[in-house]
Each structure stands twice: as structure tokens, then as C-alpha cells.
Amino acid sequence: MAPRSLKKSNEQFKRALKSLPLGVSSNFRYWGEDKTIYVKRGKGARFWDIDDNEYIDYRLGYGPAILGYADDRVDAAVREGMEVGGVFALATELESTVAERIRKMVPAAELVRFSISGTEAVMAALRLARGYTGKDSYILVEGGYHGLHDATMWQAMVEKMGPGDTVPPLEPFSKGIPSLIKQMIHSVPLNDANFLEDVLKQHSDKIGAFLIEPILGNSGGITASVDYVKAARELCDRYGVLMIMDEVKTGFRVARGGVQELMGVQADICTFAKALANGYPISVVAGREEFMRKIGDTVAHGGTYTAHSVTIAAANKTLEIIDETDALQTIANFGTKLQEGFSKILDARSVAHVWVGHPSMAGLFFCEQMPTNYRDWVRHDGTLYGVLAQHLHDLGILCEPDSREPWFICEAHEDGCLDETVSKFEIALDKALAELGRS
Ligand code: PLP
């Protein structure tokens, strides 16, 4: 097999760098000057870069392409949405149709508002929780990610925890985030209800919201136990704190009703984005009527591009497919088969590993024990993962080079991707083990 050439991508990078910081439109897309990929087009579970390298994609734009790229059913609906005319600074009927379906799929979503991105939906959720409770502080979970806004761009630096430390230092993801915000944040480890209760006991008079991804979609899918989520639900009620479930990654993916259905726990407020419209930019903040009615009463929400005729049409069709077909079962089945295929190869070489998360968005960690919170993540072998990922990329299998991003599955992976992925995984693993002197 000819080695992958990124000649045109490398040239494009030099050109792009003159107009775009890092040569890209989102920092996460920069993979180094000789590794940054520029895409020509995608279809189904595959895409082609400008050098005509073909990839089976397990990143799917960090999750949105739940059905696959350029899905004919969604794109036909999108064309009809274009005919409607865009945005009018007025409402359309289709908004109610989509909201009604979301209400049916997610019982806690008694009322729905549309935004554009996951970031905006979480910003709206947090504002709503603060507006309702009158309390500004909030709780974040270590290893969580909730978008590019100042309130949540704080990371628990578990790598910096020393012996005897009970909490990791909390640092902003970026320069430019006001340090004053830190005073409003309490950070807790996943799956430790006692820790959460201690925080609430001491500070609940100031805490308006507990913001959680029960499956940590940006920490490989490390998952909360159902008992923990139920305990957290009960604690939030007891201490007058609103529970916001950020389902931007899990929503309409891990189950029709998202992680709330999977775990049998309902949020006060929840957010959705990625799988909602198969890649078209639309998001949702939803929740219990008691809280959501504050929007338009005392809490502001809106935006020029909300419920754009194209994106709302995409959401309408995508949700119809997810709700009325076996798409999610197809996705989960493929994910399970992929894990079985990889595990067989890893076991044959005695490489310790665990799978975390849900088959539709699973993390592969090279470690002995199942991680139960983000502090456990440091115990995995990131070197092997990184080297393996590079070999997979060269063979046309695209996963994120950072193990914290899960392997995303779409409905279109079913079309003949399994055997190719598993056999290339075997080649890539052997190359990685040889490179690291572990064969
Ligand atoms: N919340 C979660 C759980 C996410 O994973 C992300 C993005 O990955 C966001 C919020 C932010 O979404 P967006 O990138 O659409 O702003």
C-alpha cells in the first residue's frame, strides 16, 4: 500500500496560515504543519482529503454526523428548507413540529428553545438556572467540557495532582478568561456523591446549577453510575440546585431520549446539539416547564439565526429518522462489533485495555481498570494510543489522536466499514508496538 501523502494538504496549510490563525477555523483542527488535513468532501462514514486519501471516519466532526455525511434523506429536506428563505426574525410552523417531537422523545423537555451551537445552548441553560434560582455559582464535573464560553472553560488539572492532594488545581483553558469567574465554580469528581454533598452542604446558598455530562463525552466516555446520577438528582432537589444535563454529545445518540432515558433520570434543564440535525448547526435548550417559562418572563434568550429554515428542516428530518427507524440500534450494534474486533486483536497481544462509554461513542483506554472519573484517566497509556492513532491515520482510519475523544459511530458505518477497520487496526497496532519496542 502506497504511504499516505499529504502534499496538497501541506501546501494548503501554508496558504491558509496567511489568512487563518493556525490555518484552520477551530484550534482543535490544527494537527501540526505536516499533519493538518484539508477535506474535499464526505459521504456516509467516509471522507476524502484534497490529496484524495480516503478515510473511514470515527470522529464525525466530534459527533454530529449521526447518520453519515451528506445523508440523502436529510439533505433533501434541507433543500426544501432553503426554499423557505432563511431567517425572518419571525417564527415558522416547523419549529413547533420539531419541538413537539423533542418533547415526545425526551420527557424532561417539556418546553424547548432553539440555539445555534452547543456552546450557546449551555450558556442559555446556565443563565436560566441562575435566573430561576437567583444564585450565580455552579458546579462543574472534572473532565467535563461544555463549549467555548468563559463560564465553563475551566479544567481540572488532574495531571498536576500531587500525593496527598484532594482536589486538582482548576485552570482556565485559555488566556482571556476572567479569573474572577473561578470564584463561582465548584469542581467535583464524577461518581463521588459524598464529595458532591459536602460541596452542597457548605455552598448551596450560592449554587444555582449542577452541570453534568453523565457520559463524559470529552473524557473518552467515562460514565457516571446510575446510582451516582440518581443520588445527584436527589441532592440537587434537596439543596435547591437545578440539574443541567449537557447532552450535546449524548443526545439523540445513546438512546432516543439520550442519557436521561438510558439512566432513567430526568434533568431540570438539558442541552442538545450534535446528533440533532446530522451536522447542521442547531442546538436546543429544554427543560421542565416551571423553569423554561422563565424564558420570556425574566430570562433573555434569542439570536438572529435561531431556527433557521435550513437547520430546522435538517433537525426535523434527522429526528424523524432517529425516532421512527432502527438507526440508533444499527449504530450501537456496529459499535459493539467494532469493540469486539479490536479487543480480540489486543487480547491476542496481551495489551491491557478497557472500553468506556456507550457503543455509539466509546473510549478506548490502555489501562487495567475501568476509569470511573477523570482522575483515573492519567493512569492510561497515552503514548501507545497516540502512536497507534498516527498509524491508523496513515492507513485511512480516522480517530482523534487524543484518547479523550470517543470513537463516534454513524448509521452509515454499517456499509462495509467493519472488516476494513478491524484489519487496518491490526496492522496499525503491530506497527505501533514495534515502534515502541513492545512487540
Ligand atoms: N457540550 C458538550 C458536552 C460538548 O461536547 C460540546 C462540544 O464538543 C459543547 C457543549 C459545545 O458545543 P459546540 O462546539 O457546538 O459549541
mmCIF file of N, CA, C and O in Angstrom, residues 79-140:
data_model
loop_
_atom_site.group_PDB
_atom_site.id
_atom_site.type_symbol
_atom_site.label_atom_id
_atom_site.label_comp_id
_atom_site.label_asym_id
_atom_site.label_seq_id
_atom_site.Cartn_x
_atom_site.Cartn_y
_atom_site.Cartn_z
ATOM 1 N N ARG A 79 -32.823 21.011 1.327
ATOM 2 C CA ARG A 79 -33.104 21.782 0.090
ATOM 3 C C ARG A 79 -34.481 22.425 0.181
ATOM 4 O O ARG A 79 -34.666 23.574 -0.224
ATOM 5 N N GLU A 80 -35.434 21.698 0.755
ATOM 6 C CA GLU A 80 -36.769 22.299 0.931
ATOM 7 C C GLU A 80 -36.685 23.457 1.919
ATOM 8 O O GLU A 80 -37.332 24.488 1.756
ATOM 9 N N GLY A 81 -35.860 23.274 2.939
ATOM 10 C CA GLY A 81 -35.679 24.349 3.929
ATOM 11 C C GLY A 81 -35.097 25.609 3.312
ATOM 12 O O GLY A 81 -35.455 26.730 3.676
ATOM 13 N N MET A 82 -34.212 25.415 2.331
ATOM 14 C CA MET A 82 -33.624 26.576 1.625
ATOM 15 C C MET A 82 -34.701 27.382 0.908
ATOM 16 O O MET A 82 -34.672 28.608 0.885
ATOM 17 N N GLU A 83 -35.659 26.640 0.332
ATOM 18 C CA GLU A 83 -36.731 27.304 -0.429
ATOM 19 C C GLU A 83 -37.563 28.210 0.478
ATOM 20 O O GLU A 83 -38.169 29.173 0.021
ATOM 21 N N VAL A 84 -37.586 27.882 1.769
ATOM 22 C CA VAL A 84 -38.400 28.686 2.703
ATOM 23 C C VAL A 84 -37.818 30.099 2.839
ATOM 24 O O VAL A 84 -38.558 31.075 2.985
ATOM 25 N N GLY A 85 -36.482 30.201 2.813
ATOM 26 C CA GLY A 85 -35.934 31.549 2.748
ATOM 27 C C GLY A 85 -34.972 31.982 3.833
ATOM 28 O O GLY A 85 -34.550 33.124 3.840
ATOM 29 N N GLY A 86 -34.656 31.104 4.793
ATOM 30 C CA GLY A 86 -33.626 31.503 5.766
ATOM 31 C C GLY A 86 -34.200 31.939 7.091
ATOM 32 O O GLY A 86 -34.966 31.211 7.732
ATOM 33 N N VAL A 87 -33.838 33.140 7.519
ATOM 34 C CA VAL A 87 -34.370 33.659 8.799
ATOM 35 C C VAL A 87 -35.136 34.954 8.533
ATOM 36 O O VAL A 87 -34.779 35.736 7.658
ATOM 37 N N PHE A 88 -36.177 35.148 9.314
ATOM 38 C CA PHE A 88 -37.083 36.274 9.081
ATOM 39 C C PHE A 88 -37.214 37.173 10.314
ATOM 40 O O PHE A 88 -38.000 38.114 10.310
ATOM 41 N N ALA A 89 -36.521 36.804 11.396
ATOM 42 C CA ALA A 89 -36.785 37.420 12.693
ATOM 43 C C ALA A 89 -38.263 37.259 13.043
ATOM 44 O O ALA A 89 -38.899 38.134 13.641
ATOM 45 N N LEU A 90 -38.792 36.111 12.607
ATOM 46 C CA LEU A 90 -40.166 35.701 12.925
ATOM 47 C C LEU A 90 -40.149 34.175 13.017
ATOM 48 O O LEU A 90 -39.212 33.537 12.546
ATOM 49 N N ALA A 91 -41.200 33.608 13.609
ATOM 50 C CA ALA A 91 -41.226 32.157 13.793
ATOM 51 C C ALA A 91 -41.848 31.445 12.595
ATOM 52 O O ALA A 91 -42.541 32.062 11.783
ATOM 53 N N THR A 92 -41.570 30.129 12.496
ATOM 54 C CA THR A 92 -42.228 29.304 11.468
ATOM 55 C C THR A 92 -42.945 28.136 12.149
ATOM 56 O O THR A 92 -42.670 27.820 13.317
ATOM 57 N N GLU A 93 -43.816 27.470 11.396
ATOM 58 C CA GLU A 93 -44.574 26.338 11.963
ATOM 59 C C GLU A 93 -43.663 25.166 12.305
ATOM 60 O O GLU A 93 -43.907 24.436 13.257
ATOM 61 N N LEU A 94 -42.604 24.988 11.486
ATOM 62 C CA LEU A 94 -41.765 23.804 11.663
ATOM 63 C C LEU A 94 -41.084 23.773 13.044
ATOM 64 O O LEU A 94 -40.797 22.704 13.582
ATOM 65 N N GLU A 95 -40.852 24.948 13.608
ATOM 66 C CA GLU A 95 -40.251 24.992 14.959
ATOM 67 C C GLU A 95 -41.111 24.221 15.960
ATOM 68 O O GLU A 95 -40.610 23.503 16.823
ATOM 69 N N SER A 96 -42.420 24.392 15.853
ATOM 70 C CA SER A 96 -43.319 23.687 16.780
ATOM 71 C C SER A 96 -43.296 22.190 16.507
ATOM 72 O O SER A 96 -43.291 21.372 17.432
ATOM 73 N N THR A 97 -43.249 21.820 15.228
ATOM 74 C CA THR A 97 -43.225 20.387 14.877
ATOM 75 C C THR A 97 -41.995 19.723 15.496
ATOM 76 O O THR A 97 -42.082 18.653 16.096
ATOM 77 N N VAL A 98 -40.834 20.384 15.353
ATOM 78 C CA VAL A 98 -39.600 19.788 15.891
ATOM 79 C C VAL A 98 -39.648 19.789 17.428
ATOM 80 O O VAL A 98 -39.281 18.799 18.065
ATOM 81 N N ALA A 99 -40.116 20.870 18.003
ATOM 82 C CA ALA A 99 -40.215 20.941 19.474
ATOM 83 C C ALA A 99 -41.144 19.845 19.991
ATOM 84 O O ALA A 99 -40.866 19.205 21.009
ATOM 85 N N GLU A 100 -42.240 19.605 19.282
ATOM 86 C CA GLU A 100 -43.179 18.558 19.722
ATOM 87 C C GLU A 100 -42.508 17.190 19.695
ATOM 88 O O GLU A 100 -42.695 16.381 20.596
ATOM 89 N N ARG A 101 -41.695 16.947 18.679
ATOM 90 C CA ARG A 101 -41.021 15.639 18.621
ATOM 91 C C ARG A 101 -40.006 15.512 19.757
ATOM 92 O O ARG A 101 -39.885 14.462 20.387
ATOM 93 N N ILE A 102 -39.281 16.589 20.025
ATOM 94 C CA ILE A 102 -38.300 16.539 21.118
ATOM 95 C C ILE A 102 -39.018 16.283 22.455
ATOM 96 O O ILE A 102 -38.581 15.472 23.265
ATOM 97 N N ARG A 103 -40.147 16.919 22.644
ATOM 98 C CA ARG A 103 -40.922 16.697 23.878
ATOM 99 C C ARG A 103 -41.316 15.228 24.006
ATOM 100 O O ARG A 103 -41.315 14.668 25.096
ATOM 101 N N LYS A 104 -41.669 14.634 22.864
ATOM 102 C CA LYS A 104 -42.081 13.215 22.884
ATOM 103 C C LYS A 104 -40.879 12.314 23.196
ATOM 104 O O LYS A 104 -40.981 11.351 23.954
ATOM 105 N N MET A 105 -39.717 12.649 22.643
ATOM 106 C CA MET A 105 -38.546 11.784 22.795
ATOM 107 C C MET A 105 -37.879 11.946 24.165
ATOM 108 O O MET A 105 -37.310 11.009 24.699
ATOM 109 N N VAL A 106 -37.937 13.158 24.695
ATOM 110 C CA VAL A 106 -37.238 13.457 25.963
ATOM 111 C C VAL A 106 -38.260 14.003 26.970
ATOM 112 O O VAL A 106 -38.611 15.187 26.923
ATOM 113 N N PRO A 107 -38.736 13.161 27.873
ATOM 114 C CA PRO A 107 -39.815 13.606 28.765
ATOM 115 C C PRO A 107 -39.491 14.878 29.573
ATOM 116 O O PRO A 107 -40.387 15.678 29.836
ATOM 117 N N ALA A 108 -38.219 15.070 29.947
ATOM 118 C CA ALA A 108 -37.879 16.272 30.737
ATOM 119 C C ALA A 108 -37.936 17.544 29.891
ATOM 120 O O ALA A 108 -37.960 18.646 30.418
ATOM 121 N N ALA A 109 -37.971 17.383 28.575
ATOM 122 C CA ALA A 109 -38.003 18.548 27.680
ATOM 123 C C ALA A 109 -39.452 19.005 27.497
ATOM 124 O O ALA A 109 -40.044 18.849 26.432
ATOM 125 N N GLU A 110 -40.009 19.558 28.546
ATOM 126 C CA GLU A 110 -41.416 19.970 28.467
ATOM 127 C C GLU A 110 -41.580 21.203 27.573
ATOM 128 O O GLU A 110 -42.613 21.402 26.961
ATOM 129 N N LEU A 111 -40.559 22.038 27.571
ATOM 130 C CA LEU A 111 -40.530 23.180 26.651
ATOM 131 C C LEU A 111 -39.143 23.254 26.023
ATOM 132 O O LEU A 111 -38.149 22.851 26.647
ATOM 133 N N VAL A 112 -39.095 23.804 24.841
ATOM 134 C CA VAL A 112 -37.873 23.750 24.024
ATOM 135 C C VAL A 112 -37.579 25.123 23.436
ATOM 136 O O VAL A 112 -38.498 25.814 23.007
ATOM 137 N N ARG A 113 -36.320 25.506 23.435
ATOM 138 C CA ARG A 113 -35.895 26.678 22.661
ATOM 139 C C ARG A 113 -34.693 26.286 21.794
ATOM 140 O O ARG A 113 -33.849 25.506 22.227
ATOM 141 N N PHE A 114 -34.611 26.839 20.595
ATOM 142 C CA PHE A 114 -33.508 26.522 19.698
ATOM 143 C C PHE A 114 -32.400 27.567 19.790
ATOM 144 O O PHE A 114 -32.675 28.761 19.919
ATOM 145 N N SER A 115 -31.161 27.085 19.724
ATOM 146 C CA SER A 115 -29.991 27.958 19.597
ATOM 147 C C SER A 115 -29.179 27.441 18.409
ATOM 148 O O SER A 115 -29.682 26.613 17.632
ATOM 149 N N ILE A 116 -27.943 27.913 18.278
ATOM 150 C CA ILE A 116 -27.154 27.525 17.099
ATOM 151 C C ILE A 116 -26.148 26.425 17.426
ATOM 152 O O ILE A 116 -26.032 25.440 16.723
ATOM 153 N N SER A 117 -25.382 26.634 18.477
ATOM 154 C CA SER A 117 -24.295 25.700 18.804
ATOM 155 C C SER A 117 -24.509 25.122 20.205
ATOM 156 O O SER A 117 -25.318 25.649 20.992
ATOM 157 N N GLY A 118 -23.728 24.091 20.494
ATOM 158 C CA GLY A 118 -23.765 23.537 21.838
ATOM 159 C C GLY A 118 -23.384 24.582 22.873
ATOM 160 O O GLY A 118 -23.981 24.680 23.943
ATOM 161 N N THR A 119 -22.366 25.357 22.531
ATOM 162 C CA THR A 119 -21.916 26.416 23.434
ATOM 163 C C THR A 119 -23.075 27.332 23.821
ATOM 164 O O THR A 119 -23.306 27.610 25.005
ATOM 165 N N GLU A 120 -23.801 27.781 22.824
ATOM 166 C CA GLU A 120 -24.907 28.713 23.113
ATOM 167 C C GLU A 120 -26.003 28.063 23.946
ATOM 168 O O GLU A 120 -26.609 28.723 24.798
ATOM 169 N N ALA A 121 -26.277 26.791 23.676
ATOM 170 C CA ALA A 121 -27.322 26.110 24.440
ATOM 171 C C ALA A 121 -26.927 26.027 25.911
ATOM 172 O O ALA A 121 -27.748 26.256 26.806
ATOM 173 N N VAL A 122 -25.648 25.702 26.163
ATOM 174 C CA VAL A 122 -25.214 25.597 27.566
ATOM 175 C C VAL A 122 -25.205 26.983 28.223
ATOM 176 O O VAL A 122 -25.584 27.132 29.393
ATOM 177 N N MET A 123 -24.800 27.995 27.472
ATOM 178 C CA MET A 123 -24.856 29.362 28.034
ATOM 179 C C MET A 123 -26.286 29.706 28.444
ATOM 180 O O MET A 123 -26.534 30.265 29.514
ATOM 181 N N ALA A 124 -27.236 29.337 27.587
ATOM 182 C CA ALA A 124 -28.641 29.633 27.889
ATOM 183 C C ALA A 124 -29.112 28.846 29.105
ATOM 184 O O ALA A 124 -29.839 29.369 29.967
ATOM 185 N N ALA A 125 -28.675 27.579 29.187
ATOM 186 C CA ALA A 125 -29.097 26.731 30.310
ATOM 187 C C ALA A 125 -28.591 27.299 31.632
ATOM 188 O O ALA A 125 -29.328 27.364 32.628
ATOM 189 N N LEU A 126 -27.345 27.713 31.613
ATOM 190 C CA LEU A 126 -26.746 28.248 32.844
ATOM 191 C C LEU A 126 -27.426 29.562 33.246
ATOM 192 O O LEU A 126 -27.735 29.786 34.421
ATOM 193 N N ARG A 127 -27.682 30.392 32.265
ATOM 194 C CA ARG A 127 -28.366 31.653 32.582
ATOM 195 C C ARG A 127 -29.755 31.385 33.160
ATOM 196 O O ARG A 127 -30.179 32.016 34.124
ATOM 197 N N LEU A 128 -30.437 30.414 32.552
ATOM 198 C CA LEU A 128 -31.787 30.085 33.022
ATOM 199 C C LEU A 128 -31.746 29.580 34.466
ATOM 200 O O LEU A 128 -32.573 29.995 35.303
ATOM 201 N N ALA A 129 -30.791 28.704 34.759
ATOM 202 C CA ALA A 129 -30.692 28.166 36.126
ATOM 203 C C ALA A 129 -30.396 29.286 37.121
ATOM 204 O O ALA A 129 -30.973 29.341 38.206
ATOM 205 N N ARG A 130 -29.510 30.179 36.721
ATOM 206 C CA ARG A 130 -29.194 31.297 37.617
ATOM 207 C C ARG A 130 -30.387 32.235 37.739
ATOM 208 O O ARG A 130 -30.698 32.734 38.822
ATOM 209 N N GLY A 131 -31.055 32.474 36.620
ATOM 210 C CA GLY A 131 -32.214 33.372 36.629
ATOM 211 C C GLY A 131 -33.329 32.826 37.502
ATOM 212 O O GLY A 131 -34.004 33.568 38.209
ATOM 213 N N TYR A 132 -33.513 31.507 37.442
ATOM 214 C CA TYR A 132 -34.588 30.892 38.226
ATOM 215 C C TYR A 132 -34.257 30.855 39.712
ATOM 216 O O TYR A 132 -35.079 31.186 40.556
ATOM 217 N N THR A 133 -33.030 30.450 40.015
ATOM 218 C CA THR A 133 -32.680 30.259 41.442
ATOM 219 C C THR A 133 -32.204 31.555 42.093
ATOM 220 O O THR A 133 -32.181 31.659 43.314
ATOM 221 N N GLY A 134 -31.766 32.504 41.288
ATOM 222 C CA GLY A 134 -31.178 33.729 41.844
ATOM 223 C C GLY A 134 -29.801 33.498 42.440
ATOM 224 O O GLY A 134 -29.292 34.315 43.205
ATOM 225 N N LYS A 135 -29.161 32.352 42.069
ATOM 226 C CA LYS A 135 -27.842 32.023 42.628
ATOM 227 C C LYS A 135 -26.835 31.869 41.486
ATOM 228 O O LYS A 135 -27.100 31.162 40.522
ATOM 229 N N ASP A 136 -25.689 32.513 41.607
ATOM 230 C CA ASP A 136 -24.753 32.608 40.472
ATOM 231 C C ASP A 136 -23.709 31.497 40.389
ATOM 232 O O ASP A 136 -23.164 31.232 39.319
ATOM 233 N N SER A 137 -23.366 30.894 41.535
ATOM 234 C CA SER A 137 -22.304 29.868 41.489
ATOM 235 C C SER A 137 -22.840 28.583 40.870
ATOM 236 O O SER A 137 -24.053 28.375 40.786
ATOM 237 N N TYR A 138 -21.919 27.712 40.453
ATOM 238 C CA TYR A 138 -22.346 26.464 39.809
ATOM 239 C C TYR A 138 -21.281 25.401 39.992
ATOM 240 O O TYR A 138 -20.126 25.709 40.296
ATOM 241 N N ILE A 139 -21.712 24.171 39.795
ATOM 242 C CA ILE A 139 -20.801 23.031 39.968
ATOM 243 C C ILE A 139 -20.480 22.436 38.600
ATOM 244 O O ILE A 139 -21.381 22.188 37.794
ATOM 245 N N LEU A 140 -19.195 22.229 38.355
ATOM 246 C CA LEU A 140 -18.741 21.534 37.141
ATOM 247 C C LEU A 140 -18.131 20.194 37.549
ATOM 248 O O LEU A 140 -17.606 20.062 38.657
#
